[in-house]
Short mmCIF file of C-alpha atoms in Angstrom, two decimals:
data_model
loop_
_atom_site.label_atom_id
_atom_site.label_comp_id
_atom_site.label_asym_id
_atom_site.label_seq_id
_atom_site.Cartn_x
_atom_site.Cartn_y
_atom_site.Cartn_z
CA UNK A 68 2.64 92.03 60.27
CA UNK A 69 0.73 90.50 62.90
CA UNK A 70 1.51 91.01 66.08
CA UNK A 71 0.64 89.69 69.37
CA UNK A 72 0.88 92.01 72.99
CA UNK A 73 0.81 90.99 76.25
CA UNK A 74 0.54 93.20 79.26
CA UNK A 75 -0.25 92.96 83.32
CA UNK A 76 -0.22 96.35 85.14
CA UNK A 77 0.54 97.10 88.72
CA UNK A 78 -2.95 96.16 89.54
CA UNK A 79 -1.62 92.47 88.68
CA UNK A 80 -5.67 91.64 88.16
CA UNK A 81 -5.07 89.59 84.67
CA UNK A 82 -3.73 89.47 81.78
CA UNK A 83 -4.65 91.29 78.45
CA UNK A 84 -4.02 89.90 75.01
CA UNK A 85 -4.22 91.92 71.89
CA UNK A 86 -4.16 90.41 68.14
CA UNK A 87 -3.38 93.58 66.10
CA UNK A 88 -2.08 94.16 62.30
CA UNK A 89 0.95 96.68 61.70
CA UNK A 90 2.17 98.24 58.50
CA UNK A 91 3.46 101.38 56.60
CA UNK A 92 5.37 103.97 58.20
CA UNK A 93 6.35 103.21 62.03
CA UNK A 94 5.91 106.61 63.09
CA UNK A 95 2.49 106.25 62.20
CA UNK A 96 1.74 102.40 61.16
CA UNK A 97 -1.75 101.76 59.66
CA UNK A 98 -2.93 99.02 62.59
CA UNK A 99 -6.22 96.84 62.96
CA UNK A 100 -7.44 95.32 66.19
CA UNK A 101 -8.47 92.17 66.08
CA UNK A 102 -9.10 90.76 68.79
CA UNK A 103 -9.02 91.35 73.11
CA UNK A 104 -8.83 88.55 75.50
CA UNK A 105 -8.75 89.33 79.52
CA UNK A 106 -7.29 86.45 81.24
CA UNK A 107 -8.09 87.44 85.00
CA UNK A 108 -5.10 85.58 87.50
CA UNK A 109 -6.03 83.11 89.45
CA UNK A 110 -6.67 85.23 93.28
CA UNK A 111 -3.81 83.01 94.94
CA UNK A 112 -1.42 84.40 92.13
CA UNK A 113 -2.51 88.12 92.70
CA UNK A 114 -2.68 88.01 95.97
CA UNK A 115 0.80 86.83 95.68
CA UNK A 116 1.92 89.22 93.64
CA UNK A 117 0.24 92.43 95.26
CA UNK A 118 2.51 91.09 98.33
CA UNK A 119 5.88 91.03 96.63
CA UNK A 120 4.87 93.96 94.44
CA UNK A 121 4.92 96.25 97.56
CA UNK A 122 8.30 94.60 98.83
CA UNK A 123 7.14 91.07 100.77
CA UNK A 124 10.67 89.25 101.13
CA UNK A 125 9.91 85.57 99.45
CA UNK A 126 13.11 82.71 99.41
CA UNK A 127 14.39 82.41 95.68
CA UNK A 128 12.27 78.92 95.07
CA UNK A 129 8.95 81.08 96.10
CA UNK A 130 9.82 83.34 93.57
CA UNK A 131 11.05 81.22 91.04
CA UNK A 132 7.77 79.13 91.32
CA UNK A 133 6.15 82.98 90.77
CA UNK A 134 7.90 83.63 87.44
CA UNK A 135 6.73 80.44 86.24
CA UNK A 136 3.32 80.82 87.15
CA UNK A 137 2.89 84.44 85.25
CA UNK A 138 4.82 82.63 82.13
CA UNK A 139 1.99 80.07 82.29
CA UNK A 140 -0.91 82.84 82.83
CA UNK A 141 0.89 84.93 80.11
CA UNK A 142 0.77 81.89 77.51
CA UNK A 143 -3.13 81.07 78.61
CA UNK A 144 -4.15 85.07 77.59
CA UNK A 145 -1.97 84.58 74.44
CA UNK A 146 -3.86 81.87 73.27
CA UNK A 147 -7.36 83.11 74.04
CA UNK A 148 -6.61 86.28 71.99
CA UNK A 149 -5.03 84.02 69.08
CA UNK A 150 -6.14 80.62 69.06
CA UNK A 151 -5.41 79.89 65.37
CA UNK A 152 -1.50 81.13 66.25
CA UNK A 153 -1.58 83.60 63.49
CA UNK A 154 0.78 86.05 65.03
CA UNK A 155 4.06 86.10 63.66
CA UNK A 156 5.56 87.57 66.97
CA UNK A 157 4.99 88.13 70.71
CA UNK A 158 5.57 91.20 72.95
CA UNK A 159 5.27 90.83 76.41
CA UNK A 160 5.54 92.96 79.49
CA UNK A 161 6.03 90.37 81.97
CA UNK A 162 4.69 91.47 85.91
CA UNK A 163 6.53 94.28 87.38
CA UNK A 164 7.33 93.29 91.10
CA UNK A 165 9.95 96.22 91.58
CA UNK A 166 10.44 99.46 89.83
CA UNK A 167 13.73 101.56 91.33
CA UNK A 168 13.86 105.14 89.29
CA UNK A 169 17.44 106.69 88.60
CA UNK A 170 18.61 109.08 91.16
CA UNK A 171 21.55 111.08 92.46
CA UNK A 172 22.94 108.28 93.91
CA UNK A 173 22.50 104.93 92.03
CA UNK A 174 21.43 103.63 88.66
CA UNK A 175 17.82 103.04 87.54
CA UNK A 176 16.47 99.01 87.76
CA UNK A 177 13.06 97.87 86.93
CA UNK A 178 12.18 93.96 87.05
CA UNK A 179 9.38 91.88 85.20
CA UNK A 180 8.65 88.62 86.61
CA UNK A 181 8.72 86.77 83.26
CA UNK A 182 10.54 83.38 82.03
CA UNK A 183 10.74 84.40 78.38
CA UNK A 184 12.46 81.53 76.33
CA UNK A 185 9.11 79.45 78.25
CA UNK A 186 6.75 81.39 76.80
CA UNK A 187 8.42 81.41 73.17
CA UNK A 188 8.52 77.74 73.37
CA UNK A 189 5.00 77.30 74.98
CA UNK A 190 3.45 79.31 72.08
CA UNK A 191 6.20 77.96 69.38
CA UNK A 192 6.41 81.99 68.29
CA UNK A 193 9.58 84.66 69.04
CA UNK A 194 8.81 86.46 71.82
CA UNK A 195 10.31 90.16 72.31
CA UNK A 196 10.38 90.96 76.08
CA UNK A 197 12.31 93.17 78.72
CA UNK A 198 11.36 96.17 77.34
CA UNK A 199 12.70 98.43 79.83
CA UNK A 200 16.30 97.30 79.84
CA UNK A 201 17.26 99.52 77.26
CA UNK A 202 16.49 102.61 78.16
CA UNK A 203 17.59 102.47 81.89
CA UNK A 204 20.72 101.64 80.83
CA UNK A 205 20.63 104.83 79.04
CA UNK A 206 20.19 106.49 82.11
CA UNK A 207 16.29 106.65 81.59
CA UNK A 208 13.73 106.07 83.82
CA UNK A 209 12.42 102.86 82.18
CA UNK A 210 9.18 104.12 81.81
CA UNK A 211 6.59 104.77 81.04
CA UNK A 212 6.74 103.76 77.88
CA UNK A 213 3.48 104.11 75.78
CA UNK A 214 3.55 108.27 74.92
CA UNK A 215 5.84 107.61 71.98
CA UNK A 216 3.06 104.33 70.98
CA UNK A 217 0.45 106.46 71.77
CA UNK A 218 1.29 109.04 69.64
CA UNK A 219 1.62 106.60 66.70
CA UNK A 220 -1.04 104.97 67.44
CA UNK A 221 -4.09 107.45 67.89
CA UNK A 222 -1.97 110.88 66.09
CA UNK A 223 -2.27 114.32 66.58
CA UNK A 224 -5.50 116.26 67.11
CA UNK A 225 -5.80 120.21 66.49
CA UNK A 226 -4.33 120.92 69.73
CA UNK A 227 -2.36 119.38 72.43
CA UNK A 228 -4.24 115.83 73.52
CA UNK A 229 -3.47 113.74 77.01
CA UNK A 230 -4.01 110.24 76.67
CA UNK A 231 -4.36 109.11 80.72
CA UNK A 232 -4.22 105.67 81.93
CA UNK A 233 -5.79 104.61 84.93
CA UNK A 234 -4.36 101.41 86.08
CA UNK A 235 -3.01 100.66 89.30
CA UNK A 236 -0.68 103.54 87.99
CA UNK A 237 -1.59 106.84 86.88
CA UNK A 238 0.47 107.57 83.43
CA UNK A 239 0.34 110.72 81.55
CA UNK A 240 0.55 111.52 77.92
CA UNK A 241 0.44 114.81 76.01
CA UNK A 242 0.62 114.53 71.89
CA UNK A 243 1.60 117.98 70.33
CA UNK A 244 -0.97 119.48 68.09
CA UNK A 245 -1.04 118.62 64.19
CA UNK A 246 -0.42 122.12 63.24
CA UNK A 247 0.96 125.33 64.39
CA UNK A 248 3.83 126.67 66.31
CA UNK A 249 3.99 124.03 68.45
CA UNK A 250 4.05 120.93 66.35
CA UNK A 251 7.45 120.24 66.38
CA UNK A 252 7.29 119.68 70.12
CA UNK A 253 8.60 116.38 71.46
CA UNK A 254 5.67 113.83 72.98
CA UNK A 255 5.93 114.47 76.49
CA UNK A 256 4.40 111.99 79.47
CA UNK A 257 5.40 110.62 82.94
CA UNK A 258 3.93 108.32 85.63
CA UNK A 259 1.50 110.78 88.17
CA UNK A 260 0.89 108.48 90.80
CA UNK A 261 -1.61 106.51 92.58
CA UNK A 262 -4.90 105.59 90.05
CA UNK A 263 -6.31 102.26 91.37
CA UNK A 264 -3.92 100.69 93.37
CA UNK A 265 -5.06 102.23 96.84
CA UNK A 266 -8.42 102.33 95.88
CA UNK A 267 -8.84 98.84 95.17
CA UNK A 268 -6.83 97.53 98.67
CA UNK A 269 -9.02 100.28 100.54
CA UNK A 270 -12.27 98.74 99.06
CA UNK A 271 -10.47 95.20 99.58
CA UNK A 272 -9.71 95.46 103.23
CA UNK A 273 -12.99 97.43 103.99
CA UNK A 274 -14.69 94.62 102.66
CA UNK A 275 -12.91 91.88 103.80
CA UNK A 276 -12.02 90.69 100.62
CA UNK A 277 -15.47 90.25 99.12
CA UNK A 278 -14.53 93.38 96.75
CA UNK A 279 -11.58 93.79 94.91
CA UNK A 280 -11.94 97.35 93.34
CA UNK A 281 -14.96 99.22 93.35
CA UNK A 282 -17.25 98.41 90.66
CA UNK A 283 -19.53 101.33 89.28
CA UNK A 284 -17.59 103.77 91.94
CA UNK A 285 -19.88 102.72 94.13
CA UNK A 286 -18.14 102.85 97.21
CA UNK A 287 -16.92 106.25 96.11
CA UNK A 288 -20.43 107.59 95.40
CA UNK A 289 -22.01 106.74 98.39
CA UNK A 290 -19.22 108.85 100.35
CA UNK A 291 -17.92 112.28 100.96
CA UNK A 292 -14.16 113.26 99.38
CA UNK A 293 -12.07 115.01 102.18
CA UNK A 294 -10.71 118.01 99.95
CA UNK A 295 -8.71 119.30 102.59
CA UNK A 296 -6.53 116.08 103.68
CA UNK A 297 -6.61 115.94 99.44
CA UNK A 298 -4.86 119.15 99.22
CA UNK A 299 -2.27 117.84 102.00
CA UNK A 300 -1.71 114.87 100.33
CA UNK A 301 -0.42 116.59 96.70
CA UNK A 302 2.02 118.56 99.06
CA UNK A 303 4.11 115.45 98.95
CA UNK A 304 7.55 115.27 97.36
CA UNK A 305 6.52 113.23 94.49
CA UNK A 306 3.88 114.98 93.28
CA UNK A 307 6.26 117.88 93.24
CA UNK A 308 9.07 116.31 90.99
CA UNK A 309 8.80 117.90 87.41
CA UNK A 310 9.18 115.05 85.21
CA UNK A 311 10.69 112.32 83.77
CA UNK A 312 9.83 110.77 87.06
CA UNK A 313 8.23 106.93 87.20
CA UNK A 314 6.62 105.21 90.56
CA UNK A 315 4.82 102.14 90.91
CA UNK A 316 3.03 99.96 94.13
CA UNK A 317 6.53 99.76 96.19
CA UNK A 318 6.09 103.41 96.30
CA UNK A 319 2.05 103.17 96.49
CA UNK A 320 0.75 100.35 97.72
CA UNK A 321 -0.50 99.00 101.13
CA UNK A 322 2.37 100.24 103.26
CA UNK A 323 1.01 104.18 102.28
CA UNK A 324 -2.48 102.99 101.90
CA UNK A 325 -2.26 102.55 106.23
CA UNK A 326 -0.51 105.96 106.03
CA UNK A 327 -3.59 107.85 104.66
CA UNK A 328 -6.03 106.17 106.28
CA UNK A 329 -4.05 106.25 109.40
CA UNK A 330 -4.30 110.34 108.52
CA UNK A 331 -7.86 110.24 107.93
CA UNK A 332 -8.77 108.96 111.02
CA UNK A 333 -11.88 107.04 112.12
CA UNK A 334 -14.19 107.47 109.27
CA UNK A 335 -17.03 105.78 107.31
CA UNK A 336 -15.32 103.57 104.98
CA UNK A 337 -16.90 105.04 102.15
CA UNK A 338 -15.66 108.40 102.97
CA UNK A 339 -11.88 106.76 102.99
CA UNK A 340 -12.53 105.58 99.52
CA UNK A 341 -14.31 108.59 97.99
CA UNK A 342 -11.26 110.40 99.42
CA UNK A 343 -9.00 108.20 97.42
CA UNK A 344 -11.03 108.66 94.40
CA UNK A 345 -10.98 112.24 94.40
CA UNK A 346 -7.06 111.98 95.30
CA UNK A 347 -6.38 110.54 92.10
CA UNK A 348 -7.91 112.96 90.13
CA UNK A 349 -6.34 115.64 91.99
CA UNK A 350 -2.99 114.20 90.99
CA UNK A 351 -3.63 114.43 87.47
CA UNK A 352 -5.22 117.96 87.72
CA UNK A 353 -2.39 118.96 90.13
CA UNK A 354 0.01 117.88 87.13
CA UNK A 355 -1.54 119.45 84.56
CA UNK A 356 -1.70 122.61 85.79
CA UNK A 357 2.10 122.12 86.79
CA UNK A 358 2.66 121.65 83.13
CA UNK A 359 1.06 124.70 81.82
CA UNK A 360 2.99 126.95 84.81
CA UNK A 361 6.24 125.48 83.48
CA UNK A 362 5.80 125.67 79.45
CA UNK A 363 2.11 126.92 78.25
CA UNK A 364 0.35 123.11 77.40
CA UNK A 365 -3.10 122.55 77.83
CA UNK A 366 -4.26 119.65 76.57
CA UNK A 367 -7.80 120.19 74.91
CA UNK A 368 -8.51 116.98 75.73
CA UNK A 369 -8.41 113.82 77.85
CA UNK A 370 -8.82 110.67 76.44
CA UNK A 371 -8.74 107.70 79.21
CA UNK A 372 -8.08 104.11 79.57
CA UNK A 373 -7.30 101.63 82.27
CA UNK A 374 -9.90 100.26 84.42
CA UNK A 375 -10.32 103.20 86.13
CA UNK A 376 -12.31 104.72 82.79
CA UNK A 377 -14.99 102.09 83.95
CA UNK A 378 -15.41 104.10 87.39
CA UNK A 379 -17.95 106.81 86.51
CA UNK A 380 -17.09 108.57 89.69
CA UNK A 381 -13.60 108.70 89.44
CA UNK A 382 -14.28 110.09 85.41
CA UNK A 383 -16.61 112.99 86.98
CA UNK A 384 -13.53 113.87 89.64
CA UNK A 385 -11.24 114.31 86.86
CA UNK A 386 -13.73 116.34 84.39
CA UNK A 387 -14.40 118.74 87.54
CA UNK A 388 -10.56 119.11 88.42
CA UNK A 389 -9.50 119.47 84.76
CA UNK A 390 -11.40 122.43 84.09
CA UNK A 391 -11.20 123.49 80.74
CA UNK A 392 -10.12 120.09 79.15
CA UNK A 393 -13.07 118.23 77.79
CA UNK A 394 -12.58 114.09 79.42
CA UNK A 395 -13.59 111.47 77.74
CA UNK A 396 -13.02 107.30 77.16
CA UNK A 397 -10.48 106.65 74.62
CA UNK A 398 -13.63 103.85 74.04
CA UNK A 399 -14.39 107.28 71.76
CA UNK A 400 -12.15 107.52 69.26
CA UNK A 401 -11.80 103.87 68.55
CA UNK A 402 -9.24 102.85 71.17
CA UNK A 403 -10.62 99.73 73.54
CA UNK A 404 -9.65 101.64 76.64
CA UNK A 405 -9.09 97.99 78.39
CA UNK A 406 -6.67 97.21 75.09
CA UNK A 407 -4.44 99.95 75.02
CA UNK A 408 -1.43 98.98 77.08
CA UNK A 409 -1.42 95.68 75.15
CA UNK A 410 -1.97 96.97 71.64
CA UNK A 411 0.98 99.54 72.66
CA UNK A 412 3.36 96.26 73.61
CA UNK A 413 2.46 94.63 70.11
CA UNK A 414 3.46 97.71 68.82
CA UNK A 415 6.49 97.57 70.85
CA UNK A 416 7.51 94.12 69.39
CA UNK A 417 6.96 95.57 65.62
CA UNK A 418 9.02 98.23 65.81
CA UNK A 419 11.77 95.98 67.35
CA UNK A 420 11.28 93.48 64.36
CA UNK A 421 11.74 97.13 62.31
CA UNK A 422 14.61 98.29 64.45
CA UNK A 423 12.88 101.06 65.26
CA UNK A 424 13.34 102.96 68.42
CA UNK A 425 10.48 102.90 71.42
CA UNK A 426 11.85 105.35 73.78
CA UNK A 427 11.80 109.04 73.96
CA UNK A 428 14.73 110.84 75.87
CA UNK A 429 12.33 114.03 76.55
CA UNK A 430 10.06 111.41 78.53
CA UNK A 431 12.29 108.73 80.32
CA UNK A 432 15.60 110.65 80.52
CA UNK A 433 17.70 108.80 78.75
CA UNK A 434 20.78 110.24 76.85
CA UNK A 435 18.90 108.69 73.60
CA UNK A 436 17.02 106.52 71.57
CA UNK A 437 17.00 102.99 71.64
CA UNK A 438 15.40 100.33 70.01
CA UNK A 439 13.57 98.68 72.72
CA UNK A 440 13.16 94.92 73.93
CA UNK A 441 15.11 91.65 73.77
CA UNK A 442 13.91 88.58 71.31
CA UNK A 443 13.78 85.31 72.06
CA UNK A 444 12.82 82.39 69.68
CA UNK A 445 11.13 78.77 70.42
CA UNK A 446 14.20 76.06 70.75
#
């Protein structure tokens, strides 16, 4: 089946579009990528959305008017991936503006700018959206939700393998080993924290706007990482939640982006930003280390995608703070590291066309599996 996925992370830089082939076993489909389109949004629209994204009040028309606008920008990436309209179905991710994890106290909500029954009917195909309805109703977190595609989708190595992705999120996940005593482990994976999203409104606001993320790490390279306010920083409560745990920019964006730098004081600019770069890393390392304390993983590898894969300092923090796991692009094993939160969301919308499920209770929480995602059709 062909299959078309749409997806806009919390850096809410673009779209991406994915045209990928499904079939045989869901658990582990036999799939073909065909083809990647990056739709960047117009900067009006992401400026727009950074804003609400980290809580912004807006009347209802402003936000209306915003739904419609990401419908439209989610149609224009659709149709630069597949032109010809050969996919037989949509999924799409919509724009997270809020994410609110379960706690003690009140139920778990995520929303997705997204006008869905527009979109089926501007690209005459069923689209499947809303993906993280199901599970938080389940009392999950509502994400993350690509370990369980990752792990169909790239498959077990000889021991345990991280898939990371650095968008404006950091998302973790760890695939149990083909063979052995530990192969009957669940997939396992969680949302670490911060990847670009301070870094890229650091190197925004330090350059007035000319710069919105830091191509080449270049910012990064040409400063000095403060290790010690680093090592502060992971003391925080949520880097000290075991998982399922799930964050996003209300949590991380420009609100504790004035925190730290408030903390750091008056410093070079590219000192601020190395800092952040290094802090990043530090989360992940911080994590995995956490993991192997609590239950013995190590993943023997690190394969990473996002944007952040493209910052070649930010890839040298992580292989010196993962010591002992070997980090690498998932460019390497065949996986487009800029396609593979789309491809995982065409996935998504062929195993709801299967009925098969797209959560994983050990990851988001939830009392059980669900199929995931709610299908809408062209009138």
């Amino acid at each position: 089946m062909l299959c078309l996925g749409l997806m806009s992370g919390t850096s809410a830089d673009g779209v991406d579009a994915v045209l990928a082939r499904f079939k045989g076993a869901p658990d582990r489909p036999a799939w073909e990528l065909l083809s990647h389109h990056h739709s960047p949004y117009p900067a009006a629209l992401r400026e727009e959305l950074v804003r609400v994204g980290q809580g912004e009040p807006r009347p209802a028309a402003a936000l209306l008017d915003l739904a419609e606008a990401v419908t439209e920008q989610q149609a224009l990436a659709a149709r630069g991936a597949d032109p010809d309209q050969r996919a037989a179905l949509i999924g799409c991710h919509g724009q997270t503006v809020w994410h609110r994890p379960p706690s003690a106290s009140r139920r778990g909500a995520s929303w997705q700018l997204l006008q869905a029954p527009l979109l089926a009917q501007l690209l005459a195909r069923p689209v499947v959206h809303d993906f993280r309805a199901a599970d938080l109703a389940l009392g999950g977190q509502g994400a993350p939700l690509v370990p369980r595609a990752d792990a169909a989708l790239i498959g077990a190595g000889d021991g345990w393998r991280g898939v990371l992705n650095l968008g404006g999120i950091s998302n973790l996940t760890l695939i149990p080993p083909r063979c052995g005593p530990q192969r009957r482990e669940p997939v396992l994976g969680w949302d670490c924290g911060p990847a670009n999203s301070l870094i890229d409104l650091a190197v925004e606001g330090f350059s007035d706007g000319q710069q919105l993320f830091d191509r080449d790490g270049a910012m990064a390279a040409a400063g000095r990482c403060d290790d010690a306010v680093i090592q502060r920083w992971l003391e925080e409560p949520y880097f000290q939640l075991s998982p399922p745990k799930s964050t996003g920019r209300e949590c991380f964006g420009r609100e504790d982006l004035n925190h730290r730098l408030r903390e750091l004081g008056a410093i070079p600019a590219a000192d601020a930003v190395a800092t952040l770069t290094g802090f990043t890393a530090a989360v992940v390392a911080q994590d995995l280390t956490q993991l192997q304390t609590r239950s013995s993983i190590q993943p023997m590898e690190l394969l990473v995608a996002g944007g952040g894969s493209r910052n070649p300092v930010l890839m040298r923090e992580l292989q010196d703070r993962c010591r002992g796991i070997a980090v690498r692009s998932s460019d390497q094993i065949g996986l487009a590291a800029e396609a593979r939160e789309a491809l995982v969301f065409a996935l998504l919308a062929w195993w709801h066309d299967c009925g098969h499920p797209g959560n994983a209770p050990a990851i988001t929480g939830a009392t059980r599996e669900a199929c995931l995602g709610v299908r809408v059709g062209p009138v």
